[in-house]
mmCIF file of C-alpha atoms in Angstrom:
data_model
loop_
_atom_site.group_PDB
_atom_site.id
_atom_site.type_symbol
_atom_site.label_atom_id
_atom_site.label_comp_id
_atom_site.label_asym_id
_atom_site.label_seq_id
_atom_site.Cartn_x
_atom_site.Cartn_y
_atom_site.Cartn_z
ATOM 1 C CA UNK Q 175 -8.972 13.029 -5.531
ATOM 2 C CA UNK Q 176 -9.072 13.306 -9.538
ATOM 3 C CA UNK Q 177 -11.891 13.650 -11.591
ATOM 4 C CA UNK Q 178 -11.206 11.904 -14.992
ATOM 5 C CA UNK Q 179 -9.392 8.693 -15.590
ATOM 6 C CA UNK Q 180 -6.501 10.953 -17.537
ATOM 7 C CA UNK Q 181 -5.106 12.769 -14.181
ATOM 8 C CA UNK Q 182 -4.709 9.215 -12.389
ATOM 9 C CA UNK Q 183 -1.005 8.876 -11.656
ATOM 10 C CA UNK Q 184 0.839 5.568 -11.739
ATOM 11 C CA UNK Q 185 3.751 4.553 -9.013
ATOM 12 C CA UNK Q 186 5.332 1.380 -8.105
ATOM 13 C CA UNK Q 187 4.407 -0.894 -5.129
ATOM 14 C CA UNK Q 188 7.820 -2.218 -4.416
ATOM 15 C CA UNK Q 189 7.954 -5.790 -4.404
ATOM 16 C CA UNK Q 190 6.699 -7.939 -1.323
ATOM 17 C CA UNK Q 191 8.728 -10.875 -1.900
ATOM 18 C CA UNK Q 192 12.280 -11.455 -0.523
ATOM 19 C CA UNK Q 193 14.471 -9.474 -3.518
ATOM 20 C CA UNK Q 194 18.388 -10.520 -4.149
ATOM 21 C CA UNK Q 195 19.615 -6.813 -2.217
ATOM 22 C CA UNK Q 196 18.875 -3.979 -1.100
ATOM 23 C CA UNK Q 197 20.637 -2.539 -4.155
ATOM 24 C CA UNK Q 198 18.224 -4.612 -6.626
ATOM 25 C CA UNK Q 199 15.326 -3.154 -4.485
ATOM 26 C CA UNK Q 200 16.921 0.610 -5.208
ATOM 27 C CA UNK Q 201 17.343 -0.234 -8.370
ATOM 28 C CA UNK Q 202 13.575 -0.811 -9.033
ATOM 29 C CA UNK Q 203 12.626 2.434 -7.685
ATOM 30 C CA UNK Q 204 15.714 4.340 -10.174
ATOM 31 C CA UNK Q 205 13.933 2.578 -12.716
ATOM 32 C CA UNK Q 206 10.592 3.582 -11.963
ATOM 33 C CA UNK Q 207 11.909 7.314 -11.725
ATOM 34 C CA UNK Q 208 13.392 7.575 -15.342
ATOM 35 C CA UNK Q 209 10.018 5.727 -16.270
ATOM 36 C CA UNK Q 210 8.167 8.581 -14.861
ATOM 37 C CA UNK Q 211 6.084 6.924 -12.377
ATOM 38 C CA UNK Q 212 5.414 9.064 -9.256
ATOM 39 C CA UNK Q 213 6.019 7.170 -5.888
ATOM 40 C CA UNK Q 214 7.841 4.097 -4.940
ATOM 41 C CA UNK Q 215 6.543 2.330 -1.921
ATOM 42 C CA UNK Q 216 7.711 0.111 0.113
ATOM 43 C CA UNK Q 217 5.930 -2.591 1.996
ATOM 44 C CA UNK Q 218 7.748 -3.839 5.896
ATOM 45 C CA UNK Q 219 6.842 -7.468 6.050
ATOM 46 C CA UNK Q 220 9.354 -9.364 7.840
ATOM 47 C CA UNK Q 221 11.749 -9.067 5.306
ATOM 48 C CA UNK Q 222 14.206 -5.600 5.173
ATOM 49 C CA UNK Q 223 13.283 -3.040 7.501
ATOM 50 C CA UNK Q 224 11.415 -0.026 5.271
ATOM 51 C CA UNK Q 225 13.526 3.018 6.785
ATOM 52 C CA UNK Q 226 16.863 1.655 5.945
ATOM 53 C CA UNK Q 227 15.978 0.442 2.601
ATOM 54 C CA UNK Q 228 14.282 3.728 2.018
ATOM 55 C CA UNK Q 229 16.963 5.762 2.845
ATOM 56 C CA UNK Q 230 19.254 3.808 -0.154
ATOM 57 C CA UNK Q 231 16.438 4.687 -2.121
ATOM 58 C CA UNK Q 232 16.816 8.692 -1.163
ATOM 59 C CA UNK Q 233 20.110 8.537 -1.689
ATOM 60 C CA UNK Q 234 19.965 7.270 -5.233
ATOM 61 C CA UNK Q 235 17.387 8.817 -6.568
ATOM 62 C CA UNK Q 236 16.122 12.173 -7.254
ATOM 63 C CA UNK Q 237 12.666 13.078 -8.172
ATOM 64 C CA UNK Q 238 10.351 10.389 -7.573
ATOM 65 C CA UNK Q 239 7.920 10.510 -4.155
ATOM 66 C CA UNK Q 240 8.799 7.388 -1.872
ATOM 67 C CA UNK Q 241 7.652 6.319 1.487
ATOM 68 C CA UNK Q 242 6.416 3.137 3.370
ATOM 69 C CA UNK Q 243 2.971 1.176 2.633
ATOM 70 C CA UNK Q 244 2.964 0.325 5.090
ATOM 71 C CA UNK Q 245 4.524 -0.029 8.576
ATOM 72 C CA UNK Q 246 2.611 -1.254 10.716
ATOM 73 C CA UNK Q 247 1.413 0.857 14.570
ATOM 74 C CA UNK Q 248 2.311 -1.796 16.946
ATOM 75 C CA UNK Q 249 5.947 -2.807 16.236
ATOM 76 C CA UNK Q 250 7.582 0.798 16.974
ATOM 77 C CA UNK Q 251 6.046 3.562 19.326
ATOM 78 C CA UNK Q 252 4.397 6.530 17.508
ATOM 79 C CA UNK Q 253 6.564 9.109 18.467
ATOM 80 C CA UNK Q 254 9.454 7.225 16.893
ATOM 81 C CA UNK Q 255 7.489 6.860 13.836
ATOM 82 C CA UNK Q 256 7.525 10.461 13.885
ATOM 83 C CA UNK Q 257 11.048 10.773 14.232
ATOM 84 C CA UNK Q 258 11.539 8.404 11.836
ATOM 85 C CA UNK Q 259 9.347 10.321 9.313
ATOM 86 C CA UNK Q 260 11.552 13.943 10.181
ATOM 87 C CA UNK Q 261 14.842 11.827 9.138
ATOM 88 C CA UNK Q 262 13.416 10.319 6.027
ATOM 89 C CA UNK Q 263 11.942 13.042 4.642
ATOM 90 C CA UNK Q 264 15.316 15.247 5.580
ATOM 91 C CA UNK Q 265 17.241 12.433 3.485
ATOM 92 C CA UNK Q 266 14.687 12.213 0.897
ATOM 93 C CA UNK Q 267 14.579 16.048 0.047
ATOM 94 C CA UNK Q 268 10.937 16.812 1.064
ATOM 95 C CA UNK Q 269 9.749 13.624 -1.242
ATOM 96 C CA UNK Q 270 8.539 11.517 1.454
ATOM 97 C CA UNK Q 271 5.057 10.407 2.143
ATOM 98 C CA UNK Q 272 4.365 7.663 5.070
ATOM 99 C CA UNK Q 273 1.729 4.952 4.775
ATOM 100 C CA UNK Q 274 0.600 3.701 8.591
ATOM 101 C CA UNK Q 275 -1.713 0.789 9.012
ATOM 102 C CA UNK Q 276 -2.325 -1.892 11.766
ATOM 103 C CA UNK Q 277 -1.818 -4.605 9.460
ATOM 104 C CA UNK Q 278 -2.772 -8.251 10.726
ATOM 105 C CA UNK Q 279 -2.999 -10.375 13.456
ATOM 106 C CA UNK Q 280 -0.801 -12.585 11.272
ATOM 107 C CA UNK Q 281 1.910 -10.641 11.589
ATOM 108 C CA UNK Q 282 1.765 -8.611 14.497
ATOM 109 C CA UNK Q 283 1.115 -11.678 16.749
ATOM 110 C CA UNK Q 284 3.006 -14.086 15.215
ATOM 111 C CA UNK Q 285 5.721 -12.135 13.935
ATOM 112 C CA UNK Q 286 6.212 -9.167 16.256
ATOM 113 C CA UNK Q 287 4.963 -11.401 19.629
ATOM 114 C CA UNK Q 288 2.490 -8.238 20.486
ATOM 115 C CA UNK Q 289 -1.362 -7.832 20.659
ATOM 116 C CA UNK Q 290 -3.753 -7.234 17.874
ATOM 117 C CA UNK Q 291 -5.394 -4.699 19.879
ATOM 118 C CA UNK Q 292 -7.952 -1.866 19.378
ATOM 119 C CA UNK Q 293 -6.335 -1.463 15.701
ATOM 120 C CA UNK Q 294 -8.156 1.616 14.186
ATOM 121 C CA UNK Q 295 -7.847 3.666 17.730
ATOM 122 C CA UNK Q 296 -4.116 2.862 17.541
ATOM 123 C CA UNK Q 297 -4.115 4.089 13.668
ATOM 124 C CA UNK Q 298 -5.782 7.376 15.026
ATOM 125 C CA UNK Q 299 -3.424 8.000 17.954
ATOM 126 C CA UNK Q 300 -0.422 7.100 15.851
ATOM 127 C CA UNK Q 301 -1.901 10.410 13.564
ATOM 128 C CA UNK Q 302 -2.321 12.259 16.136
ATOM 129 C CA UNK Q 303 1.261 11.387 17.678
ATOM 130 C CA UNK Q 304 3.018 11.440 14.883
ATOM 131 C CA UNK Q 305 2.002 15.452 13.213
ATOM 132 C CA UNK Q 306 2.228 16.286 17.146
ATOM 133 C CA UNK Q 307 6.111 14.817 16.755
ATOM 134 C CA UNK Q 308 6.613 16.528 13.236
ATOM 135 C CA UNK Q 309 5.240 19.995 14.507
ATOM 136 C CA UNK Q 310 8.542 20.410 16.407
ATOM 137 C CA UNK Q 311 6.667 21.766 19.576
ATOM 138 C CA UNK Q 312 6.894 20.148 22.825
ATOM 139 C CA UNK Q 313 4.245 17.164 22.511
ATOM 140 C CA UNK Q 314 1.770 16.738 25.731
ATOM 141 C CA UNK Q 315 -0.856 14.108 24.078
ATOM 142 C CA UNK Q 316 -3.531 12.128 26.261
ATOM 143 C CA UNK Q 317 -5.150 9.463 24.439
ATOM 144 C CA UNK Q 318 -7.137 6.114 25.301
ATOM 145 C CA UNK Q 319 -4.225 4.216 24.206
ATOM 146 C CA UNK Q 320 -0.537 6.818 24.778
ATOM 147 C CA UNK Q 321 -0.298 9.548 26.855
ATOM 148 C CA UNK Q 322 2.905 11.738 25.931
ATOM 149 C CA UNK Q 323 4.529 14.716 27.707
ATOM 150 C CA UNK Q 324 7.514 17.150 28.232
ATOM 151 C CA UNK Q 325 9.406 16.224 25.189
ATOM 152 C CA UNK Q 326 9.998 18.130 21.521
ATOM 153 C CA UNK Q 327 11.899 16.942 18.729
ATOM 154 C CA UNK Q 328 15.859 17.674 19.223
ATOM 155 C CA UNK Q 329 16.645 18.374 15.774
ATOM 156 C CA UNK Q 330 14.561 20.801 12.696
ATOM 157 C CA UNK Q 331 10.854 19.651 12.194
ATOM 158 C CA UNK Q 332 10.289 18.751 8.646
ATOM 159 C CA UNK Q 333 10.502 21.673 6.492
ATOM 160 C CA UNK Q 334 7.703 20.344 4.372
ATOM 161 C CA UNK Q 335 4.844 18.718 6.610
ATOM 162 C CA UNK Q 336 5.161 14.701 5.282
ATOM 163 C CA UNK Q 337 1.549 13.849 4.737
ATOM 164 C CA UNK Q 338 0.676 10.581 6.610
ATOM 165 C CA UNK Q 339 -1.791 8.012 4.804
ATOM 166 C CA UNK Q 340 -3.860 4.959 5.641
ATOM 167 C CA UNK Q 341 -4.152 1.540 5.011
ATOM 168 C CA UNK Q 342 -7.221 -0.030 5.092
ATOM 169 C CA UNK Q 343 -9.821 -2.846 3.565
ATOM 170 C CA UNK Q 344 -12.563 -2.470 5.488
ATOM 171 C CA UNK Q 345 -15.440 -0.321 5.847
ATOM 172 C CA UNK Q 346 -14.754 1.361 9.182
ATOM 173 C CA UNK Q 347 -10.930 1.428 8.529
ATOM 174 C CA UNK Q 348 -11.556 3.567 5.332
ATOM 175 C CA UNK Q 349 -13.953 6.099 7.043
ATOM 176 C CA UNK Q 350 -11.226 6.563 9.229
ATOM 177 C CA UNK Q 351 -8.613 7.157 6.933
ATOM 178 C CA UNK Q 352 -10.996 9.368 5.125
ATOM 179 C CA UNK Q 353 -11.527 11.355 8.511
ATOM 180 C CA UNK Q 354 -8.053 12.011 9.971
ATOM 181 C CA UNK Q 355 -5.443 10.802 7.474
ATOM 182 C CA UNK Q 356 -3.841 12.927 4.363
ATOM 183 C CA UNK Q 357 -5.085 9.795 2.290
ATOM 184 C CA UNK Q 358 -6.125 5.982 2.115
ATOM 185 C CA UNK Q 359 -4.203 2.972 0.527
ATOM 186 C CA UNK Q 360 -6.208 0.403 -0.691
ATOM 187 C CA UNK Q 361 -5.148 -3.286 -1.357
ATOM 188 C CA UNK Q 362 -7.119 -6.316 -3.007
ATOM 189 C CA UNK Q 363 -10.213 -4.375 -4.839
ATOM 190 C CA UNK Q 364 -12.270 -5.046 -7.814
ATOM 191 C CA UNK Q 365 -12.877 -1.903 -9.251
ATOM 192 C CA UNK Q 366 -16.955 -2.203 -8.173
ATOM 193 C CA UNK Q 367 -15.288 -2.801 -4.495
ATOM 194 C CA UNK Q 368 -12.988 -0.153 -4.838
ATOM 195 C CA UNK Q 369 -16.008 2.166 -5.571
ATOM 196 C CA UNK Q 370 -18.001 1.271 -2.595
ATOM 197 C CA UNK Q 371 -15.269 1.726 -0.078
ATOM 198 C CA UNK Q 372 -14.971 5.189 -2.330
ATOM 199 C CA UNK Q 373 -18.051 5.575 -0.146
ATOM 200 C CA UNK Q 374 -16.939 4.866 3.553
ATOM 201 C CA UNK Q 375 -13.938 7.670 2.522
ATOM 202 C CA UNK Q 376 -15.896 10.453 1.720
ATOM 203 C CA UNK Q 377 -18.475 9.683 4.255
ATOM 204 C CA UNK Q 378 -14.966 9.695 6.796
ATOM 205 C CA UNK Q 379 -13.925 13.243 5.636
ATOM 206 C CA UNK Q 380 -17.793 14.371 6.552
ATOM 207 C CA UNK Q 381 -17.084 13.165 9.596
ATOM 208 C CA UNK Q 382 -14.654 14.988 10.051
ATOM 209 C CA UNK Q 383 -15.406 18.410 8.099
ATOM 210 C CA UNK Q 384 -13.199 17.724 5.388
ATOM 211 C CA UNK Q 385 -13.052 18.036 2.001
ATOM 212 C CA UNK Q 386 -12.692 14.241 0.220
ATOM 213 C CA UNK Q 387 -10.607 15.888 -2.678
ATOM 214 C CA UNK Q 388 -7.841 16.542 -0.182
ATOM 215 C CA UNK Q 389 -7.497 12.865 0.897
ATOM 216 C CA UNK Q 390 -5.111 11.335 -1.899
ATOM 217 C CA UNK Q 391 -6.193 7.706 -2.985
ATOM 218 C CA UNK Q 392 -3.556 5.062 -3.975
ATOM 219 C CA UNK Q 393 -4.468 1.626 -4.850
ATOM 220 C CA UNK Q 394 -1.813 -0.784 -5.204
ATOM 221 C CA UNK Q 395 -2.717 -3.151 -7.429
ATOM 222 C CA UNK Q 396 -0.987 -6.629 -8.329
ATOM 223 C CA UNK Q 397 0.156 -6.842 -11.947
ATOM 224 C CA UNK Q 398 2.355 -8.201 -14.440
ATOM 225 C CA UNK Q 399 3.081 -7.931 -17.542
ATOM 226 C CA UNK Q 400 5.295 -10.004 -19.829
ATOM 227 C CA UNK Q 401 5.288 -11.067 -23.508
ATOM 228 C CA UNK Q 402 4.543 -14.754 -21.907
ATOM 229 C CA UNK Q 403 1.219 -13.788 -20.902
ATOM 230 C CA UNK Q 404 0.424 -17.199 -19.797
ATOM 231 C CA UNK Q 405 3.668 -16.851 -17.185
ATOM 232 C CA UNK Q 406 2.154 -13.450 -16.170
ATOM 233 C CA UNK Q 407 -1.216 -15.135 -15.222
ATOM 234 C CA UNK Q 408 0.593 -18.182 -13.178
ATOM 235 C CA UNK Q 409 2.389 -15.762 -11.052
ATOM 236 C CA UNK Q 410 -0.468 -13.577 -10.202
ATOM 237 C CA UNK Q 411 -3.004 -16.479 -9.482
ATOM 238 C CA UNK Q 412 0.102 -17.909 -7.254
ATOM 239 C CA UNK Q 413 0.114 -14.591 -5.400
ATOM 240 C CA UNK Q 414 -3.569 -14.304 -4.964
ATOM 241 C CA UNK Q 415 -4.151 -18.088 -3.597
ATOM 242 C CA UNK Q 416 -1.136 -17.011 -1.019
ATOM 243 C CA UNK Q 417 -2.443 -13.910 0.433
ATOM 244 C CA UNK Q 418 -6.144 -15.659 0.514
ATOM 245 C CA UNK Q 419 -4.646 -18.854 1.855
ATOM 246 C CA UNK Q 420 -1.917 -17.491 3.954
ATOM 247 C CA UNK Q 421 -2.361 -14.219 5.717
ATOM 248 C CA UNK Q 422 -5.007 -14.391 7.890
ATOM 249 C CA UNK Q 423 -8.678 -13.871 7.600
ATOM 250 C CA UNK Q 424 -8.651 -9.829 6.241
ATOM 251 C CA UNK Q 425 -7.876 -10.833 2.472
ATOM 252 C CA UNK Q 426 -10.796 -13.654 2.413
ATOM 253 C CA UNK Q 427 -13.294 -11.072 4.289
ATOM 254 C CA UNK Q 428 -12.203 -8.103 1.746
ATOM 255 C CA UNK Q 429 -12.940 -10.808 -0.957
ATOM 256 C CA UNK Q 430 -16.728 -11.641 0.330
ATOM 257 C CA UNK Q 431 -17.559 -8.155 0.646
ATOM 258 C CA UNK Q 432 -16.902 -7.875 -2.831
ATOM 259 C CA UNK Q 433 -19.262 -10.733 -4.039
ATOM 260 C CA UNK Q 434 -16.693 -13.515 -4.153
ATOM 261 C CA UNK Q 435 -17.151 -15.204 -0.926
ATOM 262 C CA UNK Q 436 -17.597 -19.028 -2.256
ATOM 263 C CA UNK Q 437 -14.033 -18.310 -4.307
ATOM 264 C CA UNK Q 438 -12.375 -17.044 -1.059
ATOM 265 C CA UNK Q 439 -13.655 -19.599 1.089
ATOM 266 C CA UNK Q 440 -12.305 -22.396 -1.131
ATOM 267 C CA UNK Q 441 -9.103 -20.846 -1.536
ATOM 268 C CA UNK Q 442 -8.312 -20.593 1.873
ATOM 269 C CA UNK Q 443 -9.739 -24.296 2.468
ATOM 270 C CA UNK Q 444 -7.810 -25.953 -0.202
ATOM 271 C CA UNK Q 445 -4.752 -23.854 1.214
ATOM 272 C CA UNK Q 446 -5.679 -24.570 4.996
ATOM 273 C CA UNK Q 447 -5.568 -28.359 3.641
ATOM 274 C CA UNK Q 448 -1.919 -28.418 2.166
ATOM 275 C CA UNK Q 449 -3.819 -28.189 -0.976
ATOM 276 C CA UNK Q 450 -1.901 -25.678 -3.094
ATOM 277 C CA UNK Q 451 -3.073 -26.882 -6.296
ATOM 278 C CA UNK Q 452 -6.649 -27.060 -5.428
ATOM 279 C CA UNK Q 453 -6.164 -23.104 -3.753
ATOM 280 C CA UNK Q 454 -4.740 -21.874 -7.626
ATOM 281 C CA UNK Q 455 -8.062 -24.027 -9.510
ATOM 282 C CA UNK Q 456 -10.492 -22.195 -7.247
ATOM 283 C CA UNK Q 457 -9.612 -19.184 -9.109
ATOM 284 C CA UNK Q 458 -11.578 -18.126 -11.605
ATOM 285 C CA UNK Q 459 -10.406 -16.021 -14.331
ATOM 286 C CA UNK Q 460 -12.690 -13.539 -13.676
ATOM 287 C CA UNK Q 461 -11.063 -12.891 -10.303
ATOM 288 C CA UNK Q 462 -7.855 -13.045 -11.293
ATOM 289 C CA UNK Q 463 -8.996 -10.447 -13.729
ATOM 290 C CA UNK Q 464 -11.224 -8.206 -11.379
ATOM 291 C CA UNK Q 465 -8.412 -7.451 -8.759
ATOM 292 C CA UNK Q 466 -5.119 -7.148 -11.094
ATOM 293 C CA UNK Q 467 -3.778 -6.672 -14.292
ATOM 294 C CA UNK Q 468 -1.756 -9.960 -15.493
ATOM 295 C CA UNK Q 469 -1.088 -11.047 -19.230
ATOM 296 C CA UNK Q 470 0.677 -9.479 -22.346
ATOM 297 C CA UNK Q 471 1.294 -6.015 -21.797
ATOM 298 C CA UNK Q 472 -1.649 -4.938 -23.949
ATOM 299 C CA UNK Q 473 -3.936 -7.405 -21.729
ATOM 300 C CA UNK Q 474 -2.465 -5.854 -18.446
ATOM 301 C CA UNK Q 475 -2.717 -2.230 -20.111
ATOM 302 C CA UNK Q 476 -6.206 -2.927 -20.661
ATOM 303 C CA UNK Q 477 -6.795 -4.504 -17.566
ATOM 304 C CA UNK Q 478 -5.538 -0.940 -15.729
ATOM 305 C CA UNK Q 479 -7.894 0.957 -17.721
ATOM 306 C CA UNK Q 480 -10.892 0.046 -16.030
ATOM 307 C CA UNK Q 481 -9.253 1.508 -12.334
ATOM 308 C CA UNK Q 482 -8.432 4.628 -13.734
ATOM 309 C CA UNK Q 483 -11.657 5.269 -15.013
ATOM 310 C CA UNK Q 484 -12.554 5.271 -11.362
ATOM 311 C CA UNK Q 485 -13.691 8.651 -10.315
ATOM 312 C CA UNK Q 486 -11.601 9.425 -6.864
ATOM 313 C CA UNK Q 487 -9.089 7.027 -7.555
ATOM 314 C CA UNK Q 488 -5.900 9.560 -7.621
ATOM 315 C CA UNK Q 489 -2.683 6.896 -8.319
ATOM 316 C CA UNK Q 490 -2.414 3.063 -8.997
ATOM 317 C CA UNK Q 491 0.667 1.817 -7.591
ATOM 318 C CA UNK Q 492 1.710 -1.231 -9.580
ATOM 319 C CA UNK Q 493 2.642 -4.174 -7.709
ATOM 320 C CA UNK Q 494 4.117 -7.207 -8.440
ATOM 321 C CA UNK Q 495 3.853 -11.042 -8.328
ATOM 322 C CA UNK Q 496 5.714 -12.781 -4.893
ATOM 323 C CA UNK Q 497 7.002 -15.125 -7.530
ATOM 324 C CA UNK Q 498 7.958 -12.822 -10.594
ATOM 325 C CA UNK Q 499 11.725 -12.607 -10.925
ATOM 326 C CA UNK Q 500 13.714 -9.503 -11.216
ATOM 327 C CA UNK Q 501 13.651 -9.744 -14.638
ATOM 328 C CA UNK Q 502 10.311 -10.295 -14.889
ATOM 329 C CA UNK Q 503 9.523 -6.931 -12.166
ATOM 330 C CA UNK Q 504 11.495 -4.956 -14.525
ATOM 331 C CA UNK Q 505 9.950 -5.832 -17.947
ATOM 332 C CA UNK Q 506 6.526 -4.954 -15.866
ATOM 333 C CA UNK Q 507 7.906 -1.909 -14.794
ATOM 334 C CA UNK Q 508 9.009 -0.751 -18.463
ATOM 335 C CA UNK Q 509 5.988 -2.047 -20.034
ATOM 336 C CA UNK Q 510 3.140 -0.571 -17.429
ATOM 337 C CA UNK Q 511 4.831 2.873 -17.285
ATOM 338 C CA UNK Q 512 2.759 6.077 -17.396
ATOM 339 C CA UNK Q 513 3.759 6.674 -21.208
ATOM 340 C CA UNK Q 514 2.035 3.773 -21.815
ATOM 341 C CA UNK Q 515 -1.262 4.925 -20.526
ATOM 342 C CA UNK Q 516 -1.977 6.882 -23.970
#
């Protein structure tokens, strides 16, 4: 983890939203590399799977750090994570870096038809699983959830170990990415909330007799910048009311633990309701301006400033409105990248 605001790196956050191809999708992440920002990740909704789009992006690109964030540990078993992992980062180089997470109920219930079950010992397994897979020895694993035995990997274990992060809002979710995984990805945070899960981490890599510089903190953070910084604010209160209203119950508790409980309830209620209109008015600006970064560029410059004088926050991944056009993802890429930090 850094220790001034002047070492925090900046990456992408590959859109969320449906995109026109994979090729404007690959095209993001070029961008991002001549920009100089240091990862492009991917988020696996139920849109394009992240492994084949990822591999387009290896393929076309040479320097920048890529990797999912996140798939999920429910919809494919662990050890074909791993394998998954050894192929990527032989395509990519050595530039790969995988972001694991249980995600939702939402989506792994009503999308992927399979239990929301024991989430954070599944994220722990699927660590354990997975750098058993990527070791290349013969894996013999007996957990509370898999047991594994008498297989190895058929082909060359990754020549560079891929470091495996984790997702995670919650308290106990962040301890445990702070005990066993290479680092933690952190979604929907004021900086203040950002700080006190800061907490949970390092108390995670005590835990587990680590040292909390060594666990690499992303947080991707919703943002958009265009010289319509009206348009810019529209599209991220439109993307906030969505994933308050939308998906589940995890953004709305994130929210309360963070002091704006009333504001997430009456989201989700107005949304619940068929209410759209009423879900974007129960937005204050203050929100909208404590968990992103949306207005002129020099607003949304500013706006970043405050998370990267966060002290353990290593990289702010810059994310992007469901709604925002390509057009409008690429003049937010141009005008948010690291150059612009100075």
């Amino acid at each position: 983890m850094t220790d001034t605001d002047t070492d925090t790196d900046r990456s992408l956050h590959l859109p969320v939203a449906a995109q026109p191809s994979v090729d404007t999708i690959v095209d993001y992440a070029r961008r991002g590399e001549e920009r100089g920002y240091e990862y492009a990740w991917l988020p696996e909704t139920w849109g394009r799977d992240a492994p084949t789009v990822l591999t387009n992006i290896a393929r076309e690109t040479e320097t920048i750090g890529l990797g999912p964030s996140i798939v999920n540990v429910y919809s494919r078993s662990p050890a074909l994570l791993g394998q998954t992992a050894t192929t990527l980062q032989e395509v990519a180089d050595g530039r790969l870096r995988m972001g694991i997470a249980p995600s939702g109920p939402a989506v792994i219930e009503g999308w992927h038809g399979v239990d929301f079950d024991r989430p954070l010992r599944r994220t722990r397994e699927y660590l354990e699983i997975m750098r058993a897979v990527m070791s290349g020895e013969t894996v013999n694993y007996d957990g509370q959830i898999f047991s594994l035995s008498g297989f190895r990997l058929r082909c060359d274990p990754p020549e560079d170990p891929v470091p495996i992060d984790a997702a995670g809002m919650g308290p106990k979710s962040v301890e445990l990415a702070g005990r066993f995984a290479d680092g933690w990805h952190a979604t929907v945070f004021t900086s203040d909330g950002l700080e006190d899960r800061l907490e949970d981490l390092r108390r995670g890599a005590d835990l587990g007799d680590r040292d909390p510089e060594d666990v690499r903190v992303t947080l991707s953070l919703t943002a958009c910048a265009l010289e319509d910084g009206e348009r810019a604010r529209e599209l991220a209160r439109e993307h906030l009311a969505f994933y308050v209203g939308a998906m589940g119950t995890y953004y709305r508790e994130s929210l309360s633990r963070q002091g704006y409980e009333d504001e997430a309830n009456e989201i989700a209620a107005a949304w619940a309701s068929g209410d759209k209109e009423g879900a974007l008015e129960a937005i204050p600006e203050a929100l909208l301006d404590a968990i992103g970064a949306a207005g002129t560029p020099e607003r949304a410059r500013e706006e970043l400033r405050k998370f990267e004088e966060i002290d353990g926050l290593d990289d702010i991944a810059i994310g992007f409105p469901r709604g925002a056009t390509p057009e409008e993802i690429e003049d937010t890429i141009d005008h948010l990248a690291p150059a612009s930090k100075h």
